[in-house]
PDB file of C-alpha atoms and ligand atoms in Angstrom:
ATOM      1  CA  MET R  24      80.927 117.050  95.435  1.00  0.00           C
ATOM      2  CA  ALA R  25      84.173 117.648  93.798  1.00  0.00           C
ATOM      3  CA  LYS R  26      86.083 114.153  92.445  1.00  0.00           C
ATOM      4  CA  LYS R  27      89.044 113.614  94.781  1.00  0.00           C
ATOM      5  CA  TYR R  28      90.741 111.878  92.280  1.00  0.00           C
ATOM      6  CA  ASP R  29      92.455 112.388  88.260  1.00  0.00           C
ATOM      7  CA  PHE R  30      91.853 109.776  86.871  1.00  0.00           C
ATOM      8  CA  LEU R  31      90.684 106.055  87.993  1.00  0.00           C
ATOM      9  CA  PHE R  32      92.750 103.045  86.941  1.00  0.00           C
ATOM     10  CA  LYS R  33      91.603  99.800  87.003  1.00  0.00           C
ATOM     11  CA  LEU R  34      94.152  96.365  86.698  1.00  0.00           C
ATOM     12  CA  LEU R  35      94.264  92.712  86.987  1.00  0.00           C
ATOM     13  CA  LEU R  36      96.079  90.505  89.018  1.00  0.00           C
ATOM     14  CA  ILE R  37      96.265  87.364  87.399  1.00  0.00           C
ATOM     15  CA  GLY R  38      98.503  84.140  87.577  1.00  0.00           C
ATOM     16  CA  ASP R  39      98.750  80.543  89.423  1.00  0.00           C
ATOM     17  CA  SER R  40      96.722  79.664  92.491  1.00  0.00           C
ATOM     18  CA  GLY R  41      99.318  80.376  95.522  1.00  0.00           C
ATOM     19  CA  VAL R  42     101.969  83.308  94.122  1.00  0.00           C
ATOM     20  CA  GLY R  43     100.838  86.057  95.949  1.00  0.00           C
ATOM     21  CA  LYS R  44      98.184  87.904  94.237  1.00  0.00           C
ATOM     22  CA  THR R  45      95.954  88.303  97.060  1.00  0.00           C
ATOM     23  CA  CYS R  46      99.496  89.388  98.954  1.00  0.00           C
ATOM     24  CA  LEU R  47     100.993  91.792  97.018  1.00  0.00           C
ATOM     25  CA  ILE R  48      96.967  93.832  96.649  1.00  0.00           C
ATOM     26  CA  ILE R  49      97.062  93.609 100.264  1.00  0.00           C
ATOM     27  CA  ARG R  50     101.219  95.139 100.905  1.00  0.00           C
ATOM     28  CA  PHE R  51      99.945  97.844  98.264  1.00  0.00           C
ATOM     29  CA  ALA R  52      96.843  99.030  99.977  1.00  0.00           C
ATOM     30  CA  GLU R  53      97.418  98.182 103.303  1.00  0.00           C
ATOM     31  CA  ASP R  54     100.680  97.696 103.518  1.00  0.00           C
ATOM     32  CA  ASN R  55     100.446  94.283 105.841  1.00  0.00           C
ATOM     33  CA  PHE R  56     101.314  90.629 105.747  1.00  0.00           C
ATOM     34  CA  ASN R  57     100.384  87.277 106.239  1.00  0.00           C
ATOM     35  CA  SER R  58     100.812  83.955 106.035  1.00  0.00           C
ATOM     36  CA  THR R  59      97.853  81.736 106.355  1.00  0.00           C
ATOM     37  CA  TYR R  60      96.731  81.165 102.886  1.00  0.00           C
ATOM     38  CA  ILE R  61      93.291  81.936 102.034  1.00  0.00           C
ATOM     39  CA  SER R  62      92.386  81.040  98.514  1.00  0.00           C
ATOM     40  CA  THR R  63      90.556  83.600  96.302  1.00  0.00           C
ATOM     41  CA  ILE R  64      87.092  82.577  95.307  1.00  0.00           C
ATOM     42  CA  GLY R  65      86.279  84.147  91.779  1.00  0.00           C
ATOM     43  CA  ILE R  66      86.973  87.914  92.063  1.00  0.00           C
ATOM     44  CA  ASP R  67      87.948  90.964  94.865  1.00  0.00           C
ATOM     45  CA  PHE R  68      89.297  94.222  94.499  1.00  0.00           C
ATOM     46  CA  LYS R  69      90.587  97.298  96.244  1.00  0.00           C
ATOM     47  CA  VAL R  70      90.590 100.419  96.154  1.00  0.00           C
ATOM     48  CA  LYS R  71      94.239 103.231  96.754  1.00  0.00           C
ATOM     49  CA  THR R  72      94.719 106.747  95.279  1.00  0.00           C
ATOM     50  CA  ILE R  73      97.986 107.673  94.707  1.00  0.00           C
ATOM     51  CA  ASP R  74      99.829 110.624  93.385  1.00  0.00           C
ATOM     52  CA  VAL R  75     101.868 110.127  89.993  1.00  0.00           C
ATOM     53  CA  GLU R  76     103.116 113.610  88.513  1.00  0.00           C
ATOM     54  CA  GLY R  77     101.036 115.826  89.769  1.00  0.00           C
ATOM     55  CA  LYS R  78      97.639 113.457  89.084  1.00  0.00           C
ATOM     56  CA  LYS R  79      95.300 112.217  91.785  1.00  0.00           C
ATOM     57  CA  ILE R  80      95.093 108.579  90.544  1.00  0.00           C
ATOM     58  CA  LYS R  81      92.682 106.153  92.148  1.00  0.00           C
ATOM     59  CA  LEU R  82      93.682 102.508  91.067  1.00  0.00           C
ATOM     60  CA  GLN R  83      91.331 100.052  91.567  1.00  0.00           C
ATOM     61  CA  VAL R  84      93.540  96.917  91.838  1.00  0.00           C
ATOM     62  CA  TRP R  85      91.251  93.598  91.057  1.00  0.00           C
ATOM     63  CA  ASP R  86      92.298  90.005  92.506  1.00  0.00           C
ATOM     64  CA  THR R  87      91.536  87.098  90.752  1.00  0.00           C
ATOM     65  CA  ALA R  88      91.393  84.269  91.959  1.00  0.00           C
ATOM     66  CA  GLY R  89      94.375  81.118  89.731  1.00  0.00           C
ATOM     67  CA  GLN R  90      92.836  78.451  90.135  1.00  0.00           C
ATOM     68  CA  GLU R  91      91.032  76.849  86.563  1.00  0.00           C
ATOM     69  CA  ARG R  92      87.883  76.847  87.797  1.00  0.00           C
ATOM     70  CA  PHE R  93      87.116  79.938  88.147  1.00  0.00           C
ATOM     71  CA  LYS R  94      88.129  80.790  84.612  1.00  0.00           C
ATOM     72  CA  THR R  95      84.926  80.811  83.716  1.00  0.00           C
ATOM     73  CA  ILE R  96      84.121  84.011  85.707  1.00  0.00           C
ATOM     74  CA  THR R  97      87.418  86.116  86.144  1.00  0.00           C
ATOM     75  CA  THR R  98      88.469  86.456  82.043  1.00  0.00           C
ATOM     76  CA  ALA R  99      84.843  88.295  82.151  1.00  0.00           C
ATOM     77  CA  TYR R 100      87.896  90.709  83.711  1.00  0.00           C
ATOM     78  CA  TYR R 101      90.174  91.327  81.444  1.00  0.00           C
ATOM     79  CA  ARG R 102      88.877  93.532  78.830  1.00  0.00           C
ATOM     80  CA  GLY R 103      87.863  96.241  81.211  1.00  0.00           C
ATOM     81  CA  ALA R 104      91.800  96.370  82.862  1.00  0.00           C
ATOM     82  CA  MET R 105      93.910  98.827  81.873  1.00  0.00           C
ATOM     83  CA  GLY R 106      96.817  97.092  83.408  1.00  0.00           C
ATOM     84  CA  ILE R 107      97.819  93.187  84.119  1.00  0.00           C
ATOM     85  CA  ILE R 108     100.275  92.170  86.083  1.00  0.00           C
ATOM     86  CA  LEU R 109     101.078  88.940  86.399  1.00  0.00           C
ATOM     87  CA  VAL R 110     102.826  87.194  88.756  1.00  0.00           C
ATOM     88  CA  TYR R 111     104.500  83.718  89.485  1.00  0.00           C
ATOM     89  CA  ASP R 112     106.159  82.868  92.530  1.00  0.00           C
ATOM     90  CA  ILE R 113     110.054  82.033  92.085  1.00  0.00           C
ATOM     91  CA  THR R 114     109.791  79.053  94.443  1.00  0.00           C
ATOM     92  CA  ASP R 115     107.714  77.723  91.968  1.00  0.00           C
ATOM     93  CA  ASP R 116     109.191  76.559  88.111  1.00  0.00           C
ATOM     94  CA  LYS R 117     105.674  75.798  87.404  1.00  0.00           C
ATOM     95  CA  SER R 118     104.249  79.036  88.337  1.00  0.00           C
ATOM     96  CA  TYR R 119     106.478  80.579  85.657  1.00  0.00           C
ATOM     97  CA  GLU R 120     105.831  78.304  82.774  1.00  0.00           C
ATOM     98  CA  ASN R 121     102.236  78.440  83.150  1.00  0.00           C
ATOM     99  CA  ILE R 122     103.023  82.666  82.352  1.00  0.00           C
ATOM    100  CA  GLN R 123     103.202  81.683  78.773  1.00  0.00           C
ATOM    101  CA  ASN R 124      99.464  80.737  79.343  1.00  0.00           C
ATOM    102  CA  TRP R 125      98.585  83.691  81.127  1.00  0.00           C
ATOM    103  CA  MET R 126      99.571  85.389  78.735  1.00  0.00           C
ATOM    104  CA  LYS R 127      97.669  83.363  75.576  1.00  0.00           C
ATOM    105  CA  SER R 128      94.580  84.291  77.783  1.00  0.00           C
ATOM    106  CA  ILE R 129      94.844  87.827  78.069  1.00  0.00           C
ATOM    107  CA  LYS R 130      95.910  87.895  73.764  1.00  0.00           C
ATOM    108  CA  GLU R 131      92.050  86.063  73.605  1.00  0.00           C
ATOM    109  CA  ASN R 132      90.562  87.988  76.428  1.00  0.00           C
ATOM    110  CA  ALA R 133      91.565  91.693  77.387  1.00  0.00           C
ATOM    111  CA  SER R 134      91.758  95.244  75.047  1.00  0.00           C
ATOM    112  CA  VAL R 135      93.705  95.740  72.456  1.00  0.00           C
ATOM    113  CA  GLY R 136      97.163  97.802  74.032  1.00  0.00           C
ATOM    114  CA  VAL R 137      96.163  96.935  77.542  1.00  0.00           C
ATOM    115  CA  SER R 138     100.134  97.692  79.773  1.00  0.00           C
ATOM    116  CA  ARG R 139     101.563  94.603  80.773  1.00  0.00           C
ATOM    117  CA  MET R 140     104.469  93.422  83.617  1.00  0.00           C
ATOM    118  CA  LEU R 141     105.425  90.663  85.001  1.00  0.00           C
ATOM    119  CA  LEU R 142     106.078  90.446  89.419  1.00  0.00           C
ATOM    120  CA  ALA R 143     108.361  87.370  90.504  1.00  0.00           C
ATOM    121  CA  ASN R 144     107.008  87.459  94.186  1.00  0.00           C
ATOM    122  CA  LYS R 145     108.581  85.568  96.836  1.00  0.00           C
ATOM    123  CA  CYS R 146     111.742  86.782  96.588  1.00  0.00           C
ATOM    124  CA  ASP R 147     112.559  86.891 100.530  1.00  0.00           C
ATOM    125  CA  ILE R 148     112.842  83.175 100.491  1.00  0.00           C
ATOM    126  CA  GLU R 149     116.514  82.544  97.894  1.00  0.00           C
ATOM    127  CA  ALA R 150     116.942  79.589  99.675  1.00  0.00           C
ATOM    128  CA  LYS R 151     113.421  77.182  97.964  1.00  0.00           C
ATOM    129  CA  ARG R 152     114.970  79.533  94.569  1.00  0.00           C
ATOM    130  CA  LYS R 153     113.786  78.291  91.267  1.00  0.00           C
ATOM    131  CA  VAL R 154     113.769  80.626  88.684  1.00  0.00           C
ATOM    132  CA  SER R 155     116.278  82.785  88.754  1.00  0.00           C
ATOM    133  CA  LYS R 156     115.696  86.292  87.865  1.00  0.00           C
ATOM    134  CA  GLU R 157     117.513  86.574  84.428  1.00  0.00           C
ATOM    135  CA  MET R 158     114.540  84.184  82.994  1.00  0.00           C
ATOM    136  CA  GLY R 159     112.653  86.543  84.926  1.00  0.00           C
ATOM    137  CA  GLU R 160     114.038  89.063  82.695  1.00  0.00           C
ATOM    138  CA  LYS R 161     114.153  87.279  79.913  1.00  0.00           C
ATOM    139  CA  LEU R 162     110.886  86.197  79.549  1.00  0.00           C
ATOM    140  CA  ALA R 163     109.140  89.968  80.089  1.00  0.00           C
ATOM    141  CA  LYS R 164     111.668  90.854  77.425  1.00  0.00           C
ATOM    142  CA  ASP R 165     110.276  89.306  74.925  1.00  0.00           C
ATOM    143  CA  HIS R 166     107.210  90.382  75.779  1.00  0.00           C
ATOM    144  CA  GLY R 167     108.075  93.844  75.605  1.00  0.00           C
ATOM    145  CA  ILE R 168     106.718  94.527  79.090  1.00  0.00           C
ATOM    146  CA  ARG R 169     108.333  95.299  82.798  1.00  0.00           C
ATOM    147  CA  PHE R 170     109.986  92.854  85.431  1.00  0.00           C
ATOM    148  CA  PHE R 171     110.734  92.755  88.774  1.00  0.00           C
ATOM    149  CA  GLU R 172     111.089  90.858  91.832  1.00  0.00           C
ATOM    150  CA  THR R 173     108.664  91.823  94.308  1.00  0.00           C
ATOM    151  CA  SER R 174     107.953  90.094  98.202  1.00  0.00           C
ATOM    152  CA  ALA R 175     103.922  90.768  99.437  1.00  0.00           C
ATOM    153  CA  LYS R 176     105.735  89.533 103.143  1.00  0.00           C
ATOM    154  CA  ALA R 177     109.366  91.909 103.182  1.00  0.00           C
ATOM    155  CA  ASN R 178     108.459  94.523 101.389  1.00  0.00           C
ATOM    156  CA  ILE R 179     110.010  94.889  97.977  1.00  0.00           C
ATOM    157  CA  ASN R 180     109.319  96.493  95.249  1.00  0.00           C
ATOM    158  CA  VAL R 181     105.798  96.200  95.761  1.00  0.00           C
ATOM    159  CA  ASP R 182     105.131 100.009  95.769  1.00  0.00           C
ATOM    160  CA  GLU R 183     107.506 100.761  92.749  1.00  0.00           C
ATOM    161  CA  SER R 184     105.876  98.350  90.400  1.00  0.00           C
ATOM    162  CA  PHE R 185     102.610  99.291  90.878  1.00  0.00           C
ATOM    163  CA  MET R 186     104.225 103.015  91.102  1.00  0.00           C
ATOM    164  CA  ALA R 187     105.849 102.244  87.810  1.00  0.00           C
ATOM    165  CA  LEU R 188     102.781 100.268  85.622  1.00  0.00           C
ATOM    166  CA  THR R 189     100.698 103.294  86.832  1.00  0.00           C
ATOM    167  CA  ARG R 190     103.096 105.497  85.573  1.00  0.00           C
ATOM    168  CA  ASP R 191     102.984 103.768  82.168  1.00  0.00           C
ATOM    169  CA  ILE R 192      99.493 103.523  81.696  1.00  0.00           C
ATOM    170  CA  LEU R 193      99.050 107.959  82.980  1.00  0.00           C
ATOM    171  CA  LEU R 194     101.597 107.908  79.395  1.00  0.00           C
ATOM    172  CA  LYS R 195      99.141 106.370  76.986  1.00  0.00           C
ATOM    173  CA  SER R 196      96.413 107.986  78.686  1.00  0.00           C
ATOM    174  CA  LYS R 197      97.336 110.829  76.972  1.00  0.00           C
ATOM    175  CA  LYS R 198      97.660 109.971  74.185  1.00  0.00           C
ATOM    176  CA  PRO R 199      94.639 108.920  72.155  1.00  0.00           C
ATOM    177  CA  SER R 200      94.971 105.333  72.310  1.00  0.00           C
ATOM    178  CA  PRO R 201      92.366 102.591  73.407  1.00  0.00           C
ATOM    179  CA  THR R 202      92.934 102.451  77.116  1.00  0.00           C
ATOM    180  CA  GLY R 203      93.661 106.131  77.121  1.00  0.00           C
ATOM    181  CA  ARG R 204      89.868 106.866  78.894  1.00  0.00           C
ATOM    182  CA  GLU R 205      88.944 108.133  82.163  1.00  0.00           C
ATOM    183  CA  VAL R 206      86.536 105.805  84.217  1.00  0.00           C
ATOM    184  CA  LYS R 207      83.872 106.638  85.636  1.00  0.00           C
ATOM    185  CA  ILE R 208      83.366 104.358  88.832  1.00  0.00           C
ATOM    186  CA  THR R 209      79.787 103.481  90.496  1.00  0.00           C
ATOM    187  CA  ASN R 210      79.100 103.600  93.791  1.00  0.00           C
ATOM    188  CA  ASP R 211      78.334  99.653  94.323  1.00  0.00           C
ATOM    189  CA  GLU R 212      82.101  99.438  93.473  1.00  0.00           C
ATOM    190  CA  LYS R 213      82.838 102.008  95.649  1.00  0.00           C
ATOM    191  CA  LYS R 214      84.316 100.324  98.209  1.00  0.00           C
ATOM    192  CA  SER R 215      86.094  96.856  98.488  1.00  0.00           C
ATOM    193  CA  SER R 216      84.311  93.918  98.488  1.00  0.00           C
ATOM    194  CA  LYS R 217      85.028  90.055  99.436  1.00  0.00           C
ATOM    195  CA  CYS R 218      84.672  87.353  97.078  1.00  0.00           C
ATOM    196  CA  LEU R 219      81.882  88.794  94.170  1.00  0.00           C
ATOM    197  CA  LEU R 220      80.414  86.338  92.121  1.00  0.00           C
ATOM    198  CA  LEU R 221      80.619  82.335  92.610  1.00  0.00           C
TER     199      LEU R 221
HETATM  200  N1  GTP B   6     107.365  84.084 102.025  1.00  0.00           N
HETATM  201  C1  GTP B   6     106.851  84.833 101.060  1.00  0.00           C
HETATM  202  N2  GTP B   6     105.325  83.624 100.737  1.00  0.00           N
HETATM  203  C2  GTP B   6     104.480  84.636 100.307  1.00  0.00           C
HETATM  204  C3  GTP B   6     104.266  85.781  99.892  1.00  0.00           C
HETATM  205  N3  GTP B   6     102.879  86.706  99.295  1.00  0.00           N
HETATM  206  C4  GTP B   6     102.573  85.454  99.363  1.00  0.00           C
HETATM  207  N4  GTP B   6     102.888  84.423 100.113  1.00  0.00           N
HETATM  208  C5  GTP B   6     102.792  84.005 100.318  1.00  0.00           C
HETATM  209  O1  GTP B   6     101.382  82.670  99.286  1.00  0.00           O
HETATM  210  C6  GTP B   6     100.579  81.736 100.193  1.00  0.00           C
HETATM  211  C7  GTP B   6      99.197  82.427  98.799  1.00  0.00           C
HETATM  212  O2  GTP B   6      99.083  83.643  99.019  1.00  0.00           O
HETATM  213  P1  GTP B   6      97.972  84.509  98.401  1.00  0.00           P
HETATM  214  O3  GTP B   6      98.163  85.997  98.088  1.00  0.00           O
HETATM  215  O4  GTP B   6      96.680  84.068  98.918  1.00  0.00           O
HETATM  216  O5  GTP B   6      98.477  83.621  96.540  1.00  0.00           O
HETATM  217  P2  GTP B   6      97.021  83.609  95.563  1.00  0.00           P
HETATM  218  O6  GTP B   6      97.961  84.077  93.825  1.00  0.00           O
HETATM  219  O7  GTP B   6      95.849  85.338  95.621  1.00  0.00           O
HETATM  220  O8  GTP B   6      96.351  82.315  95.175  1.00  0.00           O
HETATM  221  P3  GTP B   6      94.829  82.208  95.086  1.00  0.00           P
HETATM  222  O9  GTP B   6      93.862  82.883  95.438  1.00  0.00           O
HETATM  223  O10 GTP B   6      94.471  80.727  95.161  1.00  0.00           O
HETATM  224  O11 GTP B   6      95.328  82.701  93.677  1.00  0.00           O
HETATM  225  C8  GTP B   6     100.308  81.937 101.519  1.00  0.00           C
HETATM  226  O12 GTP B   6     100.368  82.005 102.457  1.00  0.00           O
HETATM  227  C9  GTP B   6     101.436  83.788 101.539  1.00  0.00           C
HETATM  228  O13 GTP B   6     101.012  84.050 103.009  1.00  0.00           O
HETATM  229  C10 GTP B   6     106.177  86.828  99.857  1.00  0.00           C
HETATM  230  O14 GTP B   6     106.141  87.512  98.970  1.00  0.00           O
HETATM  231  N5  GTP B   6     106.834  85.784 100.601  1.00  0.00           N
END
């Protein structure tokens, strides 16, 4: 059977528990939102194929548990990621401060040259904002990465941010670099699964 995509990219979302990683993925992959909070256990993923610059890109988007107790499991997935999305919650300043620790974790566990992006989620709840847009922009600039304020709930900048990161990876994959490879997907990986690896 003919392959239905030109590239397969693995993306990974990290950030403190409750910042909205799962909701961002569900909004992106299924255009849906649920306000019931079910904390991710270990790791999970969803798949979506998008068109970028005339190429069919299959995205395998990995959702990690933000809770510290799953750190050993989740960091094991950093290495295979071609893009890592760091997420904080604009109503939770601790989640913003912790981005530095998540950055450190990338340095320790991810492949050199991985594309990174910073998302400030829950921008629909302006009344409870604790982290200004400027603070987010500065943090992203300090690390030389893209930044978006997003809302999984109100569907703000979700597609745009995933598209931008995918475009960055595609650009890199056209040049010879450690991340510029097409990865194969196994049959077991083809369907989205719920809460793997305890
Ligand atoms: N208002 C608002 N609430 C959101 C948004 N995104 C997520 N939430 C809510 O925040 C809570 C946590 O969302 P999750 O997506 O489960 O958070 P998570 O980062 O995956 O959490 P862990 O799995 O524990 O790491 C849920 O109650 C969501 O409904 C958003 O953009 N706006």
